[in-house]
């Protein structure tokens, strides 16, 4: 399974913040041994062309201009950016990550990651919510929110950025409502963890998922019917996610957070972007391009069901088995014949 790693540069009224920091090129030399060993044991191959700070500087952004980074979770990502503020997690964040490596050999967090910085812990105690997520209005004007989404890891946060506003003049092809990008971080790692849902059921036809037809010589492949994908679903459902990941510190909270995210994914004006969704690479434009016009470019619509291609071999096997059964029934000897 191939994955990506997306980070966001958010600019608002002269301020610049980073949501997530990406993976550093020298991750192996600058990660706790326990994390390096786990990656190697799992057979993971990590390839990083550029550090996020290098991408910013190559495009004329001074690192001194970054007001604060907000990594969605603390393990193995922090890069040395010369700033003093560091948005952390919810209350007790620092207590949860300390002692860090090398004081605690099994810790996945480097002690040096926060050294010399004032870690600002995000509080969600005011009772404000977006959907069912405890939320913080970061700039105080509804342009960017941090959402408490625990489960994958203690204090995991998502982001919700307003990308266009209905109060602004816009072309006719734009949405008549505000549009947002939901920055999912590690709330999930694959589209099959939160799609389909009761809010976003499997479509009746999937044009971007050409149907594999056994023994066919035609170069034209018809679109796959959604009901065929439902047959390989563990619950044969068109309204439940394909599977539940067990890659979480607290499985119950992780599932609860994903269920909350499904309600955002239901809206056509919200584009859900997971930190590691490689299906987006051939759909979206990366920095220095902007993402504000994602709705006009139909990024969400084009990418929503691309994860289903990971199940193509399962569909092939199902159709082969089905064809074999039908062949056996057709040519099975008539047992009632003398």
CSV table of C-alpha atoms in Angstrom, one decimal:
chain,number,residue,atom,x,y,z
A,1,UNK,CA,0.0,0.0,0.0
A,2,UNK,CA,1.4,3.4,-1.1
A,3,UNK,CA,0.8,6.4,1.1
A,4,UNK,CA,1.5,10.1,0.8
A,5,UNK,CA,2.1,12.8,3.5
A,6,UNK,CA,0.3,16.1,3.1
A,7,UNK,CA,1.0,19.3,5.0
A,8,UNK,CA,-0.9,22.5,4.7
A,9,UNK,CA,0.3,26.1,4.7
A,10,UNK,CA,-2.6,28.3,5.9
A,11,UNK,CA,-2.4,32.1,5.3
A,12,UNK,CA,-4.8,34.5,6.9
A,13,UNK,CA,-4.6,38.2,7.4
A,14,UNK,CA,-0.8,38.2,7.2
A,15,UNK,CA,-0.4,35.2,9.5
A,16,UNK,CA,1.1,31.9,8.3
A,17,UNK,CA,0.7,28.6,10.2
A,18,UNK,CA,1.5,25.0,9.2
A,19,UNK,CA,-1.0,22.2,9.8
A,20,UNK,CA,1.3,19.2,10.0
A,21,UNK,CA,5.0,19.2,9.2
A,22,UNK,CA,5.4,16.3,6.8
A,23,UNK,CA,8.1,13.6,7.1
A,24,UNK,CA,11.7,14.7,7.2
A,25,UNK,CA,14.3,13.4,4.8
A,26,UNK,CA,16.6,12.3,7.6
A,27,UNK,CA,13.8,10.6,9.6
A,28,UNK,CA,15.8,7.5,10.4
A,29,UNK,CA,18.7,9.5,11.9
A,30,UNK,CA,16.3,11.8,13.8
A,31,UNK,CA,13.7,9.4,15.2
A,32,UNK,CA,13.7,7.4,18.4
A,33,UNK,CA,15.2,3.8,17.9
A,34,UNK,CA,11.9,2.3,19.0
A,35,UNK,CA,10.1,4.0,16.1
A,36,UNK,CA,12.8,3.2,13.5
A,37,UNK,CA,12.8,-0.5,14.6
A,38,UNK,CA,9.0,-0.6,14.2
A,39,UNK,CA,9.1,0.9,10.7
A,40,UNK,CA,11.8,-1.6,9.6
A,41,UNK,CA,10.0,-4.5,11.2
A,42,UNK,CA,6.9,-3.6,9.3
A,43,UNK,CA,8.8,-3.5,6.1
A,44,UNK,CA,8.0,0.2,5.4
A,45,UNK,CA,10.0,2.0,2.8
A,46,UNK,CA,10.1,5.8,3.4
A,47,UNK,CA,11.1,8.1,0.6
A,48,UNK,CA,11.2,11.9,1.1
A,49,UNK,CA,12.3,14.1,-1.7
A,50,UNK,CA,12.2,17.4,0.2
A,51,UNK,CA,11.6,18.6,3.8
A,52,UNK,CA,8.6,21.0,4.2
A,53,UNK,CA,10.9,23.9,5.2
A,54,UNK,CA,12.9,23.4,2.0
A,55,UNK,CA,9.7,23.5,-0.1
A,56,UNK,CA,8.7,26.7,1.6
A,57,UNK,CA,12.1,28.4,1.2
A,58,UNK,CA,12.4,27.3,-2.5
A,59,UNK,CA,9.1,29.2,-3.1
A,60,UNK,CA,10.2,32.4,-1.3
A,61,UNK,CA,8.6,31.7,2.1
A,62,UNK,CA,11.0,32.6,5.0
A,63,UNK,CA,10.8,30.2,7.9
A,64,UNK,CA,10.7,33.2,10.2
A,65,UNK,CA,7.4,34.1,8.7
A,66,UNK,CA,5.7,30.9,10.1
A,67,UNK,CA,3.8,31.9,13.2
A,68,UNK,CA,3.1,28.4,14.5
A,69,UNK,CA,3.1,24.8,13.3
A,70,UNK,CA,0.3,22.4,14.4
A,71,UNK,CA,1.3,18.8,13.9
A,72,UNK,CA,-1.8,16.6,14.1
A,73,UNK,CA,0.1,14.1,16.2
A,74,UNK,CA,3.5,14.2,17.9
A,75,UNK,CA,5.3,11.1,16.6
A,76,UNK,CA,8.3,11.2,14.2
A,77,UNK,CA,7.4,14.4,12.3
A,78,UNK,CA,8.8,17.5,14.1
A,79,UNK,CA,11.3,19.5,12.0
A,80,UNK,CA,13.5,22.3,13.2
A,81,UNK,CA,11.6,25.5,12.3
A,82,UNK,CA,13.0,28.6,14.0
A,83,UNK,CA,9.9,29.7,15.8
A,84,UNK,CA,9.0,29.9,19.5
A,85,UNK,CA,5.3,28.9,19.5
A,86,UNK,CA,4.4,25.3,18.9
A,87,UNK,CA,0.7,24.3,19.0
A,88,UNK,CA,0.5,21.1,20.9
A,89,UNK,CA,-2.4,19.0,21.9
A,90,UNK,CA,-5.2,19.2,24.4
A,91,UNK,CA,-4.6,19.8,28.1
A,92,UNK,CA,-2.0,17.4,29.6
A,93,UNK,CA,-0.2,17.1,26.2
A,94,UNK,CA,3.2,17.7,27.6
A,95,UNK,CA,2.6,15.3,30.5
A,96,UNK,CA,1.5,12.6,28.1
A,97,UNK,CA,4.6,12.8,25.9
A,98,UNK,CA,7.1,13.0,28.8
A,99,UNK,CA,9.5,11.5,29.5
A,100,UNK,CA,10.6,11.5,25.8
A,101,UNK,CA,13.5,9.8,24.2
A,102,UNK,CA,16.3,9.4,25.3
A,103,UNK,CA,15.0,9.7,28.9
A,104,UNK,CA,12.4,7.0,28.0
A,105,UNK,CA,13.8,4.5,25.5
A,106,UNK,CA,10.4,3.3,24.3
A,107,UNK,CA,9.0,6.8,23.6
A,108,UNK,CA,8.1,7.6,20.0
A,109,UNK,CA,8.8,11.4,20.6
A,110,UNK,CA,12.2,13.0,20.7
A,111,UNK,CA,13.0,15.3,23.6
A,112,UNK,CA,14.6,17.7,21.2
A,113,UNK,CA,11.4,18.2,19.3
A,114,UNK,CA,10.1,20.7,21.7
A,115,UNK,CA,13.3,21.9,23.2
A,116,UNK,CA,13.6,25.7,23.4
A,117,UNK,CA,10.0,26.2,22.4
A,118,UNK,CA,6.9,27.3,24.2
A,119,UNK,CA,4.4,24.5,23.6
A,120,UNK,CA,1.0,25.9,23.6
A,121,UNK,CA,-1.6,23.3,24.6
A,122,UNK,CA,-4.9,23.7,22.8
A,123,UNK,CA,-7.9,23.8,25.1
A,124,UNK,CA,-11.3,22.6,24.1
A,125,UNK,CA,-13.0,23.2,27.4
A,126,UNK,CA,-15.3,26.1,26.4
A,127,UNK,CA,-17.9,23.7,25.1
A,128,UNK,CA,-17.9,25.0,21.5
A,129,UNK,CA,-18.5,22.3,18.9
A,130,UNK,CA,-18.5,22.0,15.1
A,131,UNK,CA,-20.7,19.0,14.3
A,132,UNK,CA,-20.0,16.7,17.2
A,133,UNK,CA,-16.3,17.7,17.4
A,134,UNK,CA,-15.1,19.8,20.3
A,135,UNK,CA,-13.6,22.8,18.4
A,136,UNK,CA,-11.4,25.9,18.7
A,137,UNK,CA,-11.9,28.9,16.4
A,138,UNK,CA,-8.2,29.5,15.9
A,139,UNK,CA,-8.3,33.0,14.5
A,140,UNK,CA,-11.5,34.0,16.1
A,141,UNK,CA,-13.3,34.7,12.9
A,142,UNK,CA,-14.5,31.3,11.6
A,143,UNK,CA,-11.8,30.9,9.0
A,144,UNK,CA,-9.9,28.0,10.6
A,145,UNK,CA,-10.8,25.6,13.3
A,146,UNK,CA,-8.9,22.9,15.3
A,147,UNK,CA,-11.0,19.8,16.1
A,148,UNK,CA,-10.4,17.4,18.9
A,149,UNK,CA,-10.3,14.0,17.3
A,150,UNK,CA,-8.7,11.5,19.7
A,151,UNK,CA,-8.2,7.8,19.0
A,152,UNK,CA,-5.3,7.3,16.7
A,153,UNK,CA,-3.2,8.9,19.3
A,154,UNK,CA,-3.6,10.9,22.5
A,155,UNK,CA,-4.7,14.5,21.6
A,156,UNK,CA,-5.0,14.0,17.9
A,157,UNK,CA,-6.4,17.0,16.1
A,158,UNK,CA,-8.0,17.7,12.7
A,159,UNK,CA,-8.3,21.1,11.0
A,160,UNK,CA,-11.1,22.7,9.2
A,161,UNK,CA,-10.2,25.6,6.9
A,162,UNK,CA,-12.7,27.9,5.1
A,163,UNK,CA,-11.5,28.0,1.5
A,164,UNK,CA,-14.2,30.3,-0.1
A,165,UNK,CA,-16.9,32.5,1.5
A,166,UNK,CA,-20.4,33.0,0.2
A,167,UNK,CA,-20.1,36.6,1.2
A,168,UNK,CA,-17.4,37.2,-1.5
A,169,UNK,CA,-18.1,37.7,-5.2
A,170,UNK,CA,-17.6,34.4,-7.0
A,171,UNK,CA,-18.1,33.0,-10.5
A,172,UNK,CA,-21.3,31.1,-11.2
A,173,UNK,CA,-19.6,27.7,-11.3
A,174,UNK,CA,-18.5,28.1,-7.6
A,175,UNK,CA,-20.6,26.8,-4.7
A,176,UNK,CA,-23.3,29.2,-3.4
A,177,UNK,CA,-22.2,28.3,0.1
A,178,UNK,CA,-18.9,28.5,2.0
A,179,UNK,CA,-16.5,25.7,1.1
A,180,UNK,CA,-14.0,24.0,3.5
A,181,UNK,CA,-11.1,21.6,3.5
A,182,UNK,CA,-11.3,19.1,6.4
A,183,UNK,CA,-7.7,18.2,7.2
A,184,UNK,CA,-8.0,14.8,8.6
A,185,UNK,CA,-4.5,14.0,9.7
A,186,UNK,CA,-4.3,10.4,11.0
A,187,UNK,CA,-8.0,10.2,11.9
A,188,UNK,CA,-8.0,7.5,9.2
A,189,UNK,CA,-5.5,6.3,6.7
A,190,UNK,CA,-7.7,4.9,3.9
A,191,UNK,CA,-11.0,6.0,2.3
A,192,UNK,CA,-12.4,2.5,3.1
A,193,UNK,CA,-12.3,3.4,6.8
A,194,UNK,CA,-15.1,6.0,6.5
A,195,UNK,CA,-16.7,5.4,3.1
A,196,UNK,CA,-19.4,4.4,2.2
A,197,UNK,CA,-21.7,5.7,4.9
A,198,UNK,CA,-25.3,6.4,5.5
A,199,UNK,CA,-24.6,10.0,4.4
A,200,UNK,CA,-22.4,9.0,1.4
A,201,UNK,CA,-23.6,5.5,0.2
A,202,UNK,CA,-22.0,3.6,-2.7
A,203,UNK,CA,-23.1,5.1,-6.0
A,204,UNK,CA,-25.2,2.9,-8.3
A,205,UNK,CA,-22.4,3.2,-11.0
A,206,UNK,CA,-18.7,4.0,-10.6
A,207,UNK,CA,-17.4,5.4,-13.9
A,208,UNK,CA,-13.9,5.7,-12.5
A,209,UNK,CA,-13.8,2.1,-11.5
A,210,UNK,CA,-14.0,0.1,-14.8
A,211,UNK,CA,-15.5,-3.3,-14.5
A,212,UNK,CA,-13.2,-6.3,-15.0
A,213,UNK,CA,-15.1,-8.7,-17.3
A,214,UNK,CA,-13.6,-12.3,-17.3
A,215,UNK,CA,-12.7,-13.7,-20.7
A,216,UNK,CA,-13.7,-10.4,-22.4
A,217,UNK,CA,-11.6,-9.2,-25.3
A,218,UNK,CA,-13.3,-5.8,-25.7
A,219,UNK,CA,-11.0,-2.8,-25.0
A,220,UNK,CA,-14.0,-1.0,-23.6
A,221,UNK,CA,-14.8,-1.7,-20.0
A,222,UNK,CA,-18.2,-0.7,-18.6
A,223,UNK,CA,-18.5,1.2,-15.3
A,224,UNK,CA,-18.7,-1.0,-12.2
A,225,UNK,CA,-22.1,-1.2,-10.5
A,226,UNK,CA,-22.0,-0.2,-6.9
A,227,UNK,CA,-23.8,-3.4,-5.9
A,228,UNK,CA,-20.9,-5.4,-7.2
A,229,UNK,CA,-18.6,-3.6,-4.8
A,230,UNK,CA,-21.1,-4.2,-2.0
A,231,UNK,CA,-20.7,-8.0,-2.6
A,232,UNK,CA,-17.1,-7.9,-1.6
A,233,UNK,CA,-17.9,-5.8,1.5
A,234,UNK,CA,-17.4,-7.7,4.7
A,235,UNK,CA,-21.0,-6.9,5.7
A,236,UNK,CA,-22.2,-6.6,2.0
A,237,UNK,CA,-23.3,-3.1,2.8
A,238,UNK,CA,-23.5,0.0,0.7
A,239,UNK,CA,-23.8,2.3,3.7
A,240,UNK,CA,-21.0,1.1,6.0
A,241,UNK,CA,-17.2,1.6,5.7
A,242,UNK,CA,-15.4,-1.3,4.0
A,243,UNK,CA,-13.3,-2.0,7.1
A,244,UNK,CA,-12.2,-0.8,10.5
A,245,UNK,CA,-8.5,-0.1,11.0
A,246,UNK,CA,-6.9,-1.3,14.2
A,247,UNK,CA,-4.0,1.2,13.9
A,248,UNK,CA,-5.1,3.3,16.9
A,249,UNK,CA,-4.0,4.0,20.5
A,250,UNK,CA,-7.7,3.9,21.6
A,251,UNK,CA,-9.8,1.9,19.2
A,252,UNK,CA,-13.2,3.0,20.6
A,253,UNK,CA,-12.3,6.7,20.4
A,254,UNK,CA,-10.8,6.3,16.9
A,255,UNK,CA,-14.1,4.8,15.6
A,256,UNK,CA,-16.1,7.6,17.3
A,257,UNK,CA,-13.9,10.3,15.7
A,258,UNK,CA,-14.3,8.6,12.3
A,259,UNK,CA,-18.1,8.5,12.7
A,260,UNK,CA,-18.0,12.2,13.5
A,261,UNK,CA,-16.0,12.9,10.4
A,262,UNK,CA,-18.5,11.1,8.2
A,263,UNK,CA,-21.0,13.8,8.9
A,264,UNK,CA,-18.6,16.4,7.4
A,265,UNK,CA,-17.8,14.1,4.4
A,266,UNK,CA,-21.6,14.1,3.7
A,267,UNK,CA,-21.4,17.7,2.5
A,268,UNK,CA,-20.4,18.4,-1.1
A,269,UNK,CA,-18.9,21.7,0.1
A,270,UNK,CA,-16.4,20.0,2.4
A,271,UNK,CA,-13.3,18.3,1.0
A,272,UNK,CA,-11.9,15.6,3.3
A,273,UNK,CA,-8.1,15.2,3.0
A,274,UNK,CA,-6.4,12.5,5.0
A,275,UNK,CA,-2.7,13.1,5.7
A,276,UNK,CA,-1.7,9.9,3.8
A,277,UNK,CA,-4.2,9.6,1.0
A,278,UNK,CA,-2.1,8.7,-2.0
A,279,UNK,CA,-5.2,8.7,-4.3
A,280,UNK,CA,-5.1,12.5,-4.2
A,281,UNK,CA,-1.7,12.8,-5.8
A,282,UNK,CA,-3.0,12.7,-9.4
A,283,UNK,CA,-6.0,14.9,-8.7
A,284,UNK,CA,-4.9,17.9,-6.6
A,285,UNK,CA,-2.4,20.7,-7.3
A,286,UNK,CA,0.4,20.9,-4.7
A,287,UNK,CA,2.2,24.0,-3.4
A,288,UNK,CA,2.9,26.7,-4.6
A,289,UNK,CA,-0.6,26.3,-6.1
A,290,UNK,CA,-3.5,27.1,-3.8
A,291,UNK,CA,-6.3,24.9,-2.8
A,292,UNK,CA,-9.0,27.5,-2.4
A,293,UNK,CA,-10.7,26.6,-5.7
A,294,UNK,CA,-10.9,22.8,-5.0
A,295,UNK,CA,-14.7,22.9,-5.4
A,296,UNK,CA,-14.5,24.5,-8.9
A,297,UNK,CA,-11.9,22.0,-9.9
A,298,UNK,CA,-14.0,19.1,-8.5
A,299,UNK,CA,-11.2,17.6,-6.5
A,300,UNK,CA,-13.5,16.0,-4.0
A,301,UNK,CA,-15.8,14.6,-6.7
A,302,UNK,CA,-12.9,13.2,-8.7
A,303,UNK,CA,-11.1,11.6,-5.8
A,304,UNK,CA,-14.0,10.4,-3.6
A,305,UNK,CA,-14.2,6.8,-4.7
A,306,UNK,CA,-10.6,6.3,-6.1
A,307,UNK,CA,-9.7,4.2,-3.0
A,308,UNK,CA,-12.0,1.4,-4.4
A,309,UNK,CA,-9.2,0.6,-6.9
A,310,UNK,CA,-7.4,-1.1,-4.0
A,311,UNK,CA,-10.2,-3.7,-4.1
A,312,UNK,CA,-9.9,-4.5,-7.8
A,313,UNK,CA,-8.3,-7.8,-7.3
A,314,UNK,CA,-11.0,-8.8,-4.8
A,315,UNK,CA,-13.6,-7.9,-7.5
A,316,UNK,CA,-11.7,-9.9,-10.1
A,317,UNK,CA,-11.6,-12.9,-7.8
A,318,UNK,CA,-15.3,-12.6,-7.0
A,319,UNK,CA,-16.2,-12.5,-10.7
A,320,UNK,CA,-13.9,-15.5,-11.5
A,321,UNK,CA,-15.5,-17.5,-8.8
A,322,UNK,CA,-19.0,-16.5,-9.8
A,323,UNK,CA,-18.3,-17.4,-13.4
A,324,UNK,CA,-16.8,-20.8,-12.4
A,325,UNK,CA,-20.0,-21.6,-10.3
A,326,UNK,CA,-22.3,-20.6,-13.2
A,327,UNK,CA,-20.2,-22.8,-15.6
A,328,UNK,CA,-20.4,-25.8,-13.2
A,329,UNK,CA,-24.2,-25.4,-12.8
A,330,UNK,CA,-24.6,-25.2,-16.6
A,331,UNK,CA,-22.6,-28.3,-17.4
A,332,UNK,CA,-23.3,-30.3,-14.3
A,333,UNK,CA,-24.8,-33.8,-15.4
A,334,UNK,CA,-28.5,-34.2,-14.8
A,335,UNK,CA,-28.5,-36.6,-11.8
A,336,UNK,CA,-32.1,-37.6,-12.6
A,337,UNK,CA,-31.1,-38.9,-16.1
A,338,UNK,CA,-30.7,-42.7,-16.4
